Short mmCIF file of C-alpha atoms and ligand atoms in Angstrom, two decimals:
data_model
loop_
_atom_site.label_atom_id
_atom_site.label_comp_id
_atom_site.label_asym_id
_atom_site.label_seq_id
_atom_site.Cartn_x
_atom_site.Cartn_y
_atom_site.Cartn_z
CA UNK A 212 29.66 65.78 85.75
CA UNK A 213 30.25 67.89 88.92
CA UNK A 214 26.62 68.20 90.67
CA UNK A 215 26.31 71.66 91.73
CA UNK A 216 23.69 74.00 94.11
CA UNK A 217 20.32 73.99 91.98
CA UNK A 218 20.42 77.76 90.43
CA UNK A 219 18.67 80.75 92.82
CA UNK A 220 20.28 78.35 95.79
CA UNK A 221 23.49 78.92 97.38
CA UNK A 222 25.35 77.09 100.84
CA UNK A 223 25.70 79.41 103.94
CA UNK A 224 29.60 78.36 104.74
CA UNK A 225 30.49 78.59 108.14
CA UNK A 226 32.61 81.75 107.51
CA UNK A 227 29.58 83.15 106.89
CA UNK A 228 26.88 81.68 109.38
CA UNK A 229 28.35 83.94 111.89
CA UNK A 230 26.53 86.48 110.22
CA UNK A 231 23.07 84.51 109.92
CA UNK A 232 23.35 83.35 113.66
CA UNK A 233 23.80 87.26 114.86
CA UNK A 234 20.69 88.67 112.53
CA UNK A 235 18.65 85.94 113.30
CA UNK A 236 19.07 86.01 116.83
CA UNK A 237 18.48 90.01 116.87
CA UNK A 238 15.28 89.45 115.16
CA UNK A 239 13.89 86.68 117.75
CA UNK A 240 15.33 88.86 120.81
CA UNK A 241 13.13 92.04 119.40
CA UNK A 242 10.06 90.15 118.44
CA UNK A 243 10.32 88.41 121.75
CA UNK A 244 10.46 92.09 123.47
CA UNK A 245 7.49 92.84 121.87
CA UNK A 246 5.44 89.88 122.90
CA UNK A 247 5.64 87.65 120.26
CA UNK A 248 6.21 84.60 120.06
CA UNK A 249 7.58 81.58 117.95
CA UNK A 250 5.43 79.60 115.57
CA UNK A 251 7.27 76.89 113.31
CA UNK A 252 4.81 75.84 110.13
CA UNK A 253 5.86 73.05 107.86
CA UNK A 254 8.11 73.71 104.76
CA UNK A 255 5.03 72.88 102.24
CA UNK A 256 1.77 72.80 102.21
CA UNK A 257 -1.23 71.91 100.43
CA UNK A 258 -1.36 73.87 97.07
CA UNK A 259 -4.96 75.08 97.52
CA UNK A 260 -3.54 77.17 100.65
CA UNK A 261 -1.35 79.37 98.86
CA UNK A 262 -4.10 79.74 95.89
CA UNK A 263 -6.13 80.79 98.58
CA UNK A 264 -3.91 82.90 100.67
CA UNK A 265 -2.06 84.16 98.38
CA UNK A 266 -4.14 85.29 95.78
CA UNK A 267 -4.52 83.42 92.38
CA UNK A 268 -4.09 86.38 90.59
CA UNK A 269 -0.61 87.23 92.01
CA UNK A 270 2.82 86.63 90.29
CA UNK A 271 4.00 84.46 93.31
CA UNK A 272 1.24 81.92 92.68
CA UNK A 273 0.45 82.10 88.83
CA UNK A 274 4.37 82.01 88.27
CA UNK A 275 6.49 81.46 90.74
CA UNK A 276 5.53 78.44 92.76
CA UNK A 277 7.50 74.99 93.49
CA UNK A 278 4.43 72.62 93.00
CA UNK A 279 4.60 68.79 92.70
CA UNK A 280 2.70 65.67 93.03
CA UNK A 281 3.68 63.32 95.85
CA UNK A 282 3.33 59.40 95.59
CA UNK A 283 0.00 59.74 96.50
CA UNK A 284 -0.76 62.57 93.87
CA UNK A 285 -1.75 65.33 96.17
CA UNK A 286 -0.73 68.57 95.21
CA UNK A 287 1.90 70.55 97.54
CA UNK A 288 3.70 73.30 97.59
CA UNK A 289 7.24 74.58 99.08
CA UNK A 290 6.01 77.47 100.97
CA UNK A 291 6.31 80.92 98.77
CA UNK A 292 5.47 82.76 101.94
CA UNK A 293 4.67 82.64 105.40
CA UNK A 294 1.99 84.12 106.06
CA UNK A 295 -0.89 81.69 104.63
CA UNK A 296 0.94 78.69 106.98
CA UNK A 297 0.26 81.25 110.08
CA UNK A 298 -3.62 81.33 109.21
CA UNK A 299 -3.95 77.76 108.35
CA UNK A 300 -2.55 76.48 111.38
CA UNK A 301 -4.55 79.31 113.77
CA UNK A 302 -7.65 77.71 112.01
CA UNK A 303 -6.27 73.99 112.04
CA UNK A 304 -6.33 74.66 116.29
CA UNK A 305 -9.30 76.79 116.62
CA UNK A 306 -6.87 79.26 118.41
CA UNK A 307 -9.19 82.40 117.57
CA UNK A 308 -11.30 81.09 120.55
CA UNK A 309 -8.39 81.73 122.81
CA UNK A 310 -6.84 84.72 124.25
CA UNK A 311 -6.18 87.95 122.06
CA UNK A 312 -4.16 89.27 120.39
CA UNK A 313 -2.35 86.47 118.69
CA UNK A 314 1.05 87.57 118.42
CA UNK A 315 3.35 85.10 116.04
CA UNK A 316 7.09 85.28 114.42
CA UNK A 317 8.63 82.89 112.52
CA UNK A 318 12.02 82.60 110.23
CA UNK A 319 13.21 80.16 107.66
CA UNK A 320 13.16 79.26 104.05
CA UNK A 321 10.98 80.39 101.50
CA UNK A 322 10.81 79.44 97.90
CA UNK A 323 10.10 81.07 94.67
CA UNK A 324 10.76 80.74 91.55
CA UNK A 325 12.03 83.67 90.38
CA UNK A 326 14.59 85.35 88.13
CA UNK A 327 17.48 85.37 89.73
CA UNK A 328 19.77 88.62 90.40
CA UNK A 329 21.90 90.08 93.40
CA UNK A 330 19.43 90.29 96.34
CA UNK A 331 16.75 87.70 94.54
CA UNK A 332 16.86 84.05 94.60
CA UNK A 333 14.71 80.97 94.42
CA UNK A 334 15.29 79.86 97.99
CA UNK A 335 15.47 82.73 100.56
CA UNK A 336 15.03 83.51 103.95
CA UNK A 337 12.42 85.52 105.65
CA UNK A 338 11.47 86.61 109.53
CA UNK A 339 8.27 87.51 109.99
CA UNK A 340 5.56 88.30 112.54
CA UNK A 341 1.78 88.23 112.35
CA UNK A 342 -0.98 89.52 114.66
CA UNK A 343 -4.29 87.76 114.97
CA UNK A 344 -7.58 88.94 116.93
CA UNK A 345 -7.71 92.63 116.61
CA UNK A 346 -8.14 95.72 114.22
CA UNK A 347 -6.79 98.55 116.71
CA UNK A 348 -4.69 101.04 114.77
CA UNK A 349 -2.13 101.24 117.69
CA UNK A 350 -0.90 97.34 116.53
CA UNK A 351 -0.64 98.66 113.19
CA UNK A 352 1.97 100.96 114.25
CA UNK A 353 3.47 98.42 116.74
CA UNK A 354 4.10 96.03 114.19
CA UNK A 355 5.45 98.58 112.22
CA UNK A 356 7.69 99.60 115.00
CA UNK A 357 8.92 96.56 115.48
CA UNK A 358 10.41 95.97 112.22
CA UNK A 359 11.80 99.13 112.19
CA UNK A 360 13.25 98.65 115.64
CA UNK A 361 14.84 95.29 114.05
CA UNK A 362 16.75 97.64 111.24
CA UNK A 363 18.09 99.71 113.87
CA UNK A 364 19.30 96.89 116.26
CA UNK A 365 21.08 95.63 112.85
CA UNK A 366 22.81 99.27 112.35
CA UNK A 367 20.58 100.09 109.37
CA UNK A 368 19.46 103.40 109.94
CA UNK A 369 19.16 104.40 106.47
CA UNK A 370 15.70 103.45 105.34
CA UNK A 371 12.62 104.87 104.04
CA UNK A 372 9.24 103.90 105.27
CA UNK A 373 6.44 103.99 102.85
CA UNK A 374 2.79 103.85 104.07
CA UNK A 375 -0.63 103.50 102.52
CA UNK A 376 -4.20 102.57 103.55
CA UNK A 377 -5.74 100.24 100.91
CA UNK A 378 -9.17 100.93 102.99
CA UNK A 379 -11.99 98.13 103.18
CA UNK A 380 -13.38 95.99 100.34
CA UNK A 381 -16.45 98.36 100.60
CA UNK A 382 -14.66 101.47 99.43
CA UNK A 383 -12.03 99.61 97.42
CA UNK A 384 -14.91 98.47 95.53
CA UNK A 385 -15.92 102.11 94.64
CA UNK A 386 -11.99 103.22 94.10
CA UNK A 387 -11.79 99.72 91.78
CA UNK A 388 -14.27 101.49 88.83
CA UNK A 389 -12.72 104.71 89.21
CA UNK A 390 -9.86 103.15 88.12
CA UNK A 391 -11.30 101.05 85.53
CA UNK A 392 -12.96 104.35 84.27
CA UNK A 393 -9.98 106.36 84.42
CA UNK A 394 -7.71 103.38 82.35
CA UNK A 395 -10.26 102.33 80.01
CA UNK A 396 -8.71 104.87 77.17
CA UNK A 397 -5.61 104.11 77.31
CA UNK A 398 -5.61 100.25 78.61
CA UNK A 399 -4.06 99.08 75.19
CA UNK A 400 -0.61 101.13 75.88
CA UNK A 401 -0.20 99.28 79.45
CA UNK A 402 1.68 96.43 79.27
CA UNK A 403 1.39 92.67 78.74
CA UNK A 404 0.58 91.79 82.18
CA UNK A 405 -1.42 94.82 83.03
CA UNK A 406 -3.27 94.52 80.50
CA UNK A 407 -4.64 91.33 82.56
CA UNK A 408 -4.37 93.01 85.95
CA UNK A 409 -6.22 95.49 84.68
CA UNK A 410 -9.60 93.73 84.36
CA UNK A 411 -8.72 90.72 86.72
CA UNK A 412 -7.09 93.12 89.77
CA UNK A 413 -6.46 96.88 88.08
CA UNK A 414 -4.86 98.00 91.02
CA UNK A 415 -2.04 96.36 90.95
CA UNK A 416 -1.53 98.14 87.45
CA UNK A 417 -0.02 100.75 90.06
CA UNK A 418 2.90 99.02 91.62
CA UNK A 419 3.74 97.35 87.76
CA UNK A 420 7.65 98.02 87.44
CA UNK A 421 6.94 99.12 83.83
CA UNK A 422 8.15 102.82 82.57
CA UNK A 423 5.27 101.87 79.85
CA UNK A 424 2.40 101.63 82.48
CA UNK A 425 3.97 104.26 84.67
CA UNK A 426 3.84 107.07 81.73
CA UNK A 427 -0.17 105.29 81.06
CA UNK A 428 -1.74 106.28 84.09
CA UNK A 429 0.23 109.34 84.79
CA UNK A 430 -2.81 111.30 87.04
CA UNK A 431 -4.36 108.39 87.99
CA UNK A 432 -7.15 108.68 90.91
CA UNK A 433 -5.54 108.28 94.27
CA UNK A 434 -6.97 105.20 96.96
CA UNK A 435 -7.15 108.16 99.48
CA UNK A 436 -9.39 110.04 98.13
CA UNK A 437 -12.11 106.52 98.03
CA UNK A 438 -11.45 106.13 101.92
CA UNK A 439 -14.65 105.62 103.59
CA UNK A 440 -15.13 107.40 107.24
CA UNK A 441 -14.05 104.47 109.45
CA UNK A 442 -11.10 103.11 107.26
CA UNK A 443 -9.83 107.11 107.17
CA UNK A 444 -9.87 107.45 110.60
CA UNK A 445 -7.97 103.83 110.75
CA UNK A 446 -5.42 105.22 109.04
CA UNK A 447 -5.23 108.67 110.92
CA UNK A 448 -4.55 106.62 114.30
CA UNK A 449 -1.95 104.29 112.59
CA UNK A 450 0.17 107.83 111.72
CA UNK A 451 -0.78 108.97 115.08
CA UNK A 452 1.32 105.87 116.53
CA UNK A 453 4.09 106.18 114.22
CA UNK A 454 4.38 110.32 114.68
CA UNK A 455 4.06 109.55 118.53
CA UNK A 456 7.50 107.55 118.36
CA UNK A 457 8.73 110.18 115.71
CA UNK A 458 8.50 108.15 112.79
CA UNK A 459 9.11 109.17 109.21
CA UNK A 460 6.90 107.95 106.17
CA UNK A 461 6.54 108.73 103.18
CA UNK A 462 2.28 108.42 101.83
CA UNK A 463 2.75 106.54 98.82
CA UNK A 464 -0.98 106.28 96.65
CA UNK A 465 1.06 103.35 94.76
CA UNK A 466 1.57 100.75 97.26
CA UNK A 467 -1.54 98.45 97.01
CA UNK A 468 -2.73 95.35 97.16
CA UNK A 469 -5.77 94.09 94.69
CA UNK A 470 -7.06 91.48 96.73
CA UNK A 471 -10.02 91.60 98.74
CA UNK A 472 -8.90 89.97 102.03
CA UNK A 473 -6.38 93.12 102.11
CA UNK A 474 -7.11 96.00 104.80
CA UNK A 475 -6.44 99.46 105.48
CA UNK A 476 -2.97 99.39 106.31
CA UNK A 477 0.01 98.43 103.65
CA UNK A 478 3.98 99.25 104.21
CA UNK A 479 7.07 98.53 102.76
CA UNK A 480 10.34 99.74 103.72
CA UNK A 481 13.20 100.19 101.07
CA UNK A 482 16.97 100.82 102.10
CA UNK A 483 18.69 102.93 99.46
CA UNK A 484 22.24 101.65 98.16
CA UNK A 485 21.55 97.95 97.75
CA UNK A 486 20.76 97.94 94.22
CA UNK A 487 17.68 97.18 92.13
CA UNK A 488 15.90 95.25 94.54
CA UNK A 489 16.18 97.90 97.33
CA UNK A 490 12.81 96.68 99.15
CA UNK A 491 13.78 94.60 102.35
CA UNK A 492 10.72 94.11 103.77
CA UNK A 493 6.81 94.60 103.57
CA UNK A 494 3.42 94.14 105.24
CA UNK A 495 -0.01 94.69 105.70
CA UNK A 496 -3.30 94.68 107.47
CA UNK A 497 -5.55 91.52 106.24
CA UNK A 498 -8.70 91.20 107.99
CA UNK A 499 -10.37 89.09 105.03
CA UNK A 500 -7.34 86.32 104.99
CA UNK A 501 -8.28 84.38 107.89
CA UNK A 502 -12.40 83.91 106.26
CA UNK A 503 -10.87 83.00 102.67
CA UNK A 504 -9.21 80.13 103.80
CA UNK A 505 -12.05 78.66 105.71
CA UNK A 506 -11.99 80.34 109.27
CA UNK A 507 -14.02 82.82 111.08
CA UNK A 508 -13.88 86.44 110.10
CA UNK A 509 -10.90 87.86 111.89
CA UNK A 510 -8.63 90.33 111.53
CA UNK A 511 -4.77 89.96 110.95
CA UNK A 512 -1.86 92.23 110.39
CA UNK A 513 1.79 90.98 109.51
CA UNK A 514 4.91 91.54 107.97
CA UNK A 515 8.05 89.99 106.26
CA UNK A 516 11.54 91.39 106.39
CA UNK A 517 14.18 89.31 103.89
CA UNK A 518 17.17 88.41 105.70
CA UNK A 519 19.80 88.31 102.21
CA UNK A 520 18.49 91.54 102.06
CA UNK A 521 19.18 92.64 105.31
CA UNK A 522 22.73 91.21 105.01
CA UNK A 523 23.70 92.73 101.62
CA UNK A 524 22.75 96.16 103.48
CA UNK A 525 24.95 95.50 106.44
CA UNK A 526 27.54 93.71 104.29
CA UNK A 527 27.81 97.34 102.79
CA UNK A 528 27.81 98.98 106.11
CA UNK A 529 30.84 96.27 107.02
CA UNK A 530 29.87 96.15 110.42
CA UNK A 531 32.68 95.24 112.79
CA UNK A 532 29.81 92.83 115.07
CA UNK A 533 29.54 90.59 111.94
CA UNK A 534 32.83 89.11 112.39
CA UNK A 535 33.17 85.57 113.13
CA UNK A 536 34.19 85.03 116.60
CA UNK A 537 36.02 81.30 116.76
CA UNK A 538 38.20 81.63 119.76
CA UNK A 539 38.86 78.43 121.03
CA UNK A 540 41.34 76.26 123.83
CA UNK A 541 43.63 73.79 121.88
CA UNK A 542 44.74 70.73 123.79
CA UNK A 543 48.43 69.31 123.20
CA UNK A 544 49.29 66.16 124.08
CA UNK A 545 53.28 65.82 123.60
CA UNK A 546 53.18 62.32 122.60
CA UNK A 547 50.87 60.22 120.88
CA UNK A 548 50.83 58.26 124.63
CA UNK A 549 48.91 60.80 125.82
CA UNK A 550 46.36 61.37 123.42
CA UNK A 551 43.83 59.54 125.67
CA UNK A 552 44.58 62.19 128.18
CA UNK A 553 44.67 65.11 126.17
CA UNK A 554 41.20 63.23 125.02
CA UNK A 555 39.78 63.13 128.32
CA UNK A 556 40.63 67.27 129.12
CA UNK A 557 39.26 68.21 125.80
CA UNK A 558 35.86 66.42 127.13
CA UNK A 559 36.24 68.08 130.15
CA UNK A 560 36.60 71.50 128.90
CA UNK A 561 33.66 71.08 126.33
CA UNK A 562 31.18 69.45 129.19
CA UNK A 563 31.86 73.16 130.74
CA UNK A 564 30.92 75.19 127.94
CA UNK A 565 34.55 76.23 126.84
CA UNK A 566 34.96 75.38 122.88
CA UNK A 567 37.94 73.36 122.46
CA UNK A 568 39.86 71.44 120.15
CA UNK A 569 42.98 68.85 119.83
CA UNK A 570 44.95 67.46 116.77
CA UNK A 571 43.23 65.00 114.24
CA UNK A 572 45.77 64.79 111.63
CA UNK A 573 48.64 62.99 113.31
CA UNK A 574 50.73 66.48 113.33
CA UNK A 575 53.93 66.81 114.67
CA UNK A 576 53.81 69.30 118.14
CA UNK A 577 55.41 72.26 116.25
CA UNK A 578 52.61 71.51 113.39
CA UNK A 579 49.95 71.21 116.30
CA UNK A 580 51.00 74.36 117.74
CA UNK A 581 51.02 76.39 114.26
CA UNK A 582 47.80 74.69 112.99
CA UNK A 583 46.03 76.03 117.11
CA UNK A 584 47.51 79.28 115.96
CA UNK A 585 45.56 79.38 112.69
CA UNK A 586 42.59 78.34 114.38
CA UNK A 587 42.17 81.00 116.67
CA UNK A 588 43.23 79.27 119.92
CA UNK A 589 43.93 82.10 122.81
CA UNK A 590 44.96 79.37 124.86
CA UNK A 591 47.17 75.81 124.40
CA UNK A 592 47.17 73.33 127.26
CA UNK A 593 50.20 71.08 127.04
CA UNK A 594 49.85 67.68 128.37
CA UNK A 595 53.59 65.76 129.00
CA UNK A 596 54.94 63.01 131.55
CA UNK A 597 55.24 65.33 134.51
CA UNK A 598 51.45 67.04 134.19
CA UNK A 599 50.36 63.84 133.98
CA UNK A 600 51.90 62.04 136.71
CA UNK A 601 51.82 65.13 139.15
CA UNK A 602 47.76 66.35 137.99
CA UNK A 603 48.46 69.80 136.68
CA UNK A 604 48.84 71.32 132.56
CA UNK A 605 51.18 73.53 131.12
CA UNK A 606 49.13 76.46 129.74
CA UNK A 607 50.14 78.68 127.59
CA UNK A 608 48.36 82.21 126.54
CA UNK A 609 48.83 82.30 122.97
CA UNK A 610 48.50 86.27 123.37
CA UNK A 611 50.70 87.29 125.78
CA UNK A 612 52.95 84.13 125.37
CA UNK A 613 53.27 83.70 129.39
CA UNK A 614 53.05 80.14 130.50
CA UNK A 615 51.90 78.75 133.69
CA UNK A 616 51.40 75.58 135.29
CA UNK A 617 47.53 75.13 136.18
CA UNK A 618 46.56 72.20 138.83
CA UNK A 619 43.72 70.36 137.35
CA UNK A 620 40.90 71.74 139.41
CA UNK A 621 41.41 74.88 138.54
CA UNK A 622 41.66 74.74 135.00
CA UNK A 623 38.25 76.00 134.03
CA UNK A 624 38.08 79.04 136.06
CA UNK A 625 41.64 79.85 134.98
CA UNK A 626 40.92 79.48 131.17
CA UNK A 627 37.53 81.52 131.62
CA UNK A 628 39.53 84.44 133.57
CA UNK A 629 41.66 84.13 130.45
CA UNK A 630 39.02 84.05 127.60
CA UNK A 631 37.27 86.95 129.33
CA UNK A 632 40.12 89.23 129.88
CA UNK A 633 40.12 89.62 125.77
P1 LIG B 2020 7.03 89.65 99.96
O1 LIG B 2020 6.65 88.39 100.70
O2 LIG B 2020 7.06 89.47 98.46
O3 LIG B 2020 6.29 90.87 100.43
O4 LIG B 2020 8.56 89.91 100.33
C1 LIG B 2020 8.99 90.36 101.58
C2 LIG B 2020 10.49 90.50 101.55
O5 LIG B 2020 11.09 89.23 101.30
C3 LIG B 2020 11.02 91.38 100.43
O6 LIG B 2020 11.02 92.72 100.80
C4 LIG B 2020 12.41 90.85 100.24
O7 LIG B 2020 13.28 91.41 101.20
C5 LIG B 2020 12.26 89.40 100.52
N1 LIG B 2020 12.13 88.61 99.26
C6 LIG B 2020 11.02 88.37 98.52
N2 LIG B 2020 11.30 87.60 97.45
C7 LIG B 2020 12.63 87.34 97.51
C8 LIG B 2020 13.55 86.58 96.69
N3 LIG B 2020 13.14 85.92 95.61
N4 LIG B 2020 14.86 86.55 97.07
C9 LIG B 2020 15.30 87.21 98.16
N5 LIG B 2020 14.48 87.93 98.98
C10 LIG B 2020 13.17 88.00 98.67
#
């Protein structure tokens, strides 16, 4: 039986790196502009991290995580997330006695198991950044900024920003039994699930997907109106920031998050057009995090953009800068005598950064010089009796079809004026 990708997996093909290479890079480049810089966690992890950092409660870790036993029966995970790895290693090398802010991005694979659909699958990608070491509004926004910064370096202009303020576990705890109080009547029409969110984590009854629970708790009492005075004004300067670099939101009461070690500040940002799962990226203030798994009470702040996301959106934008660019210099020796030669050049070019290629399949010249053609060469260097014996190539510009003879030494420069005049 044919062994094929495990299902939710797929193979990045080098037709389509291109595309990963260019997004990826734009992320680091902006992240890096911004002052942060790269952290690289391991792909799994102790389970009892992402129980902790994740949140017991939530659908990523009651449902959707790759857990096993290794030889030694420890439990570990595949990471479902990045963040928890961040906070873990911070605390693993005491860097909260160090200088402040943190300021941390990563990108790789994530894994979930999860239904999956167009734009959902059980290994994905995500870039991400996290901030550790202070609670000032103004990083709220900057982090903010930043992602939205990385959207518009990508071409995606066509977003909407939605913001909340989840305030402190003081006055969530008072906005928690208003909404207990205002569900208890009608808890039996939520559904399944809610109807366990709503006594182990009720808000998250808000953001449920369900038409059912949406209809339920139609009038339901708004986070906003439980802000305390300091967590309010949080919020105020976090707009402030954002209006300052005239920045559209949209205040959405739904956008929570149940768990305690969550903070004032929650955002997500949605890009219309790429079907159900329209939200490419999210994040959020969590000063508890870094104290629930084990460290010193410190504030955090964070977010996570997902890159097949990202592409789907520009793959419906079909931007011209995602096109592979495989231009290359194809070396020809005209008989097999040469190929040591034609060898040696090939070496040559590569050693100074020009990508080049030569003939693996014993093709005939006219073959060679089709097969070049297919593979994008602008240039073909022609190595015979005479170059060899006199030290100069036969190059031809596959473009303009003019061919000139090229003394050894000069080959480089010549090629580069060449590749560059495109
Ligand atoms: P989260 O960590 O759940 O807040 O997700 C952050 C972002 O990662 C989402 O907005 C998506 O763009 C992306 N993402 C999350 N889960 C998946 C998945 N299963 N497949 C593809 N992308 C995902």
């Amino acid at each position: 039986m044919q062994i094929k990708a495990p299902r939710g997996t797929y193979d990045i093909l080098p037709d389509d790196s291109g595309k990963w290479q260019f997004i990826e890079k734009i992320m680091k480049e902006t992240a890096e502009a911004y002052a942060f810089r790269e952290v690289r966690t391991p792909l799994f992890e102790h389970t009892e991290l992402f129980e902790r950092g994740v949140g017991e409660t939530t659908d990523i870790v009651s449902k959707e995580m790759y857990t096993f036993n290794d030889r030694a029966a420890r439990s570990l995970t595949l990471r479902p997330e990045g963040t928890a790895s961040c906070v873990r290693s911070l605390i693993e090398h005491r860097l909260y006695g160090g200088l402040m802010p943190i300021k941390w991005y990563y990108c790789g694979p994530m894994f979930r198991y999860d239904r999956p659909q167009a734009g959902r699958y059980r290994q994905f990608h995500q870039f991400g950044v996290e901030a550790f070491g202070s609670n000032n509004p103004y990083l709220d926004a900057e982090i903010i900024i930043l992602m939205l910064e990385i959207l518009s370096r990508l071409g995606l202009n066509e977003y909407e920003l939605h913001l909340n303020s989840v305030g402190c576990p003081e006055c969530r705890k008072e906005y928690r039994q208003k909404l207990i109080a205002f569900m208890e009547p009608f808890k039996k029409q939520l559904c399944k699930d809610c109807q366990l969110r709503y006594i182990l984590n009720p808000l998250r009854v808000l953001d449920c997907k369900n038409e059912l629970c949406h209809t339920a708790i139609a009038g339901y009492p708004v986070i906003s109106d439980s802000l305390c005075d300091n967590c309010r004004e949080h919020y105020a300067q976090v707009k402030a920031g954002l209006e300052a670099n005239s920045i559209s939101f949209i205040h959405d009461d739904k956008l929570v998050r149940g768990l305690d070690y969550y903070s004032n500040t929650a955002f997500e940002v949605h890009i219309p057009g790429i079907g159900a799962q329209s939200a490419v990226g999210g994040g959020g203030r969590y000063n508890g995090l870094v104290k629930e798994c084990g460290g010193p009470d410190f504030p955090g702040i964070g977010f996570a953009l997902g890159l097949e996301r990202l592409l789907l959106a520009m793959d419906a934008l079909n931007d011209k800068q995602l096109e592979n660019d495989y231009s290359c210099v194809f070396v020809l020796p005209m008989k097999k005598d040469f190929e040591a030669d034609a060898f040696k050049i090939l070496s040559h070019l590569r050693r100074a950064g020009i990508r080049a290629e030569k003939d693996y399949m014993g093709r005939s010249t006219k073959a060679q010089l089709k097969y070049a053609d297919k593979i994008g060469a602008r240039v073909v260097l022609f190595i015979g009796e005479e170059e060899i014996q006199q030290g100069f190539l036969t190059l031809r510009n596959m473009e303009s079809k003019e061919q000139l003879r090229v003394e050894n030494n000069e080959l480089v420069n010549t090629i580069n004026n060449i590749l560059h005049k495109f």
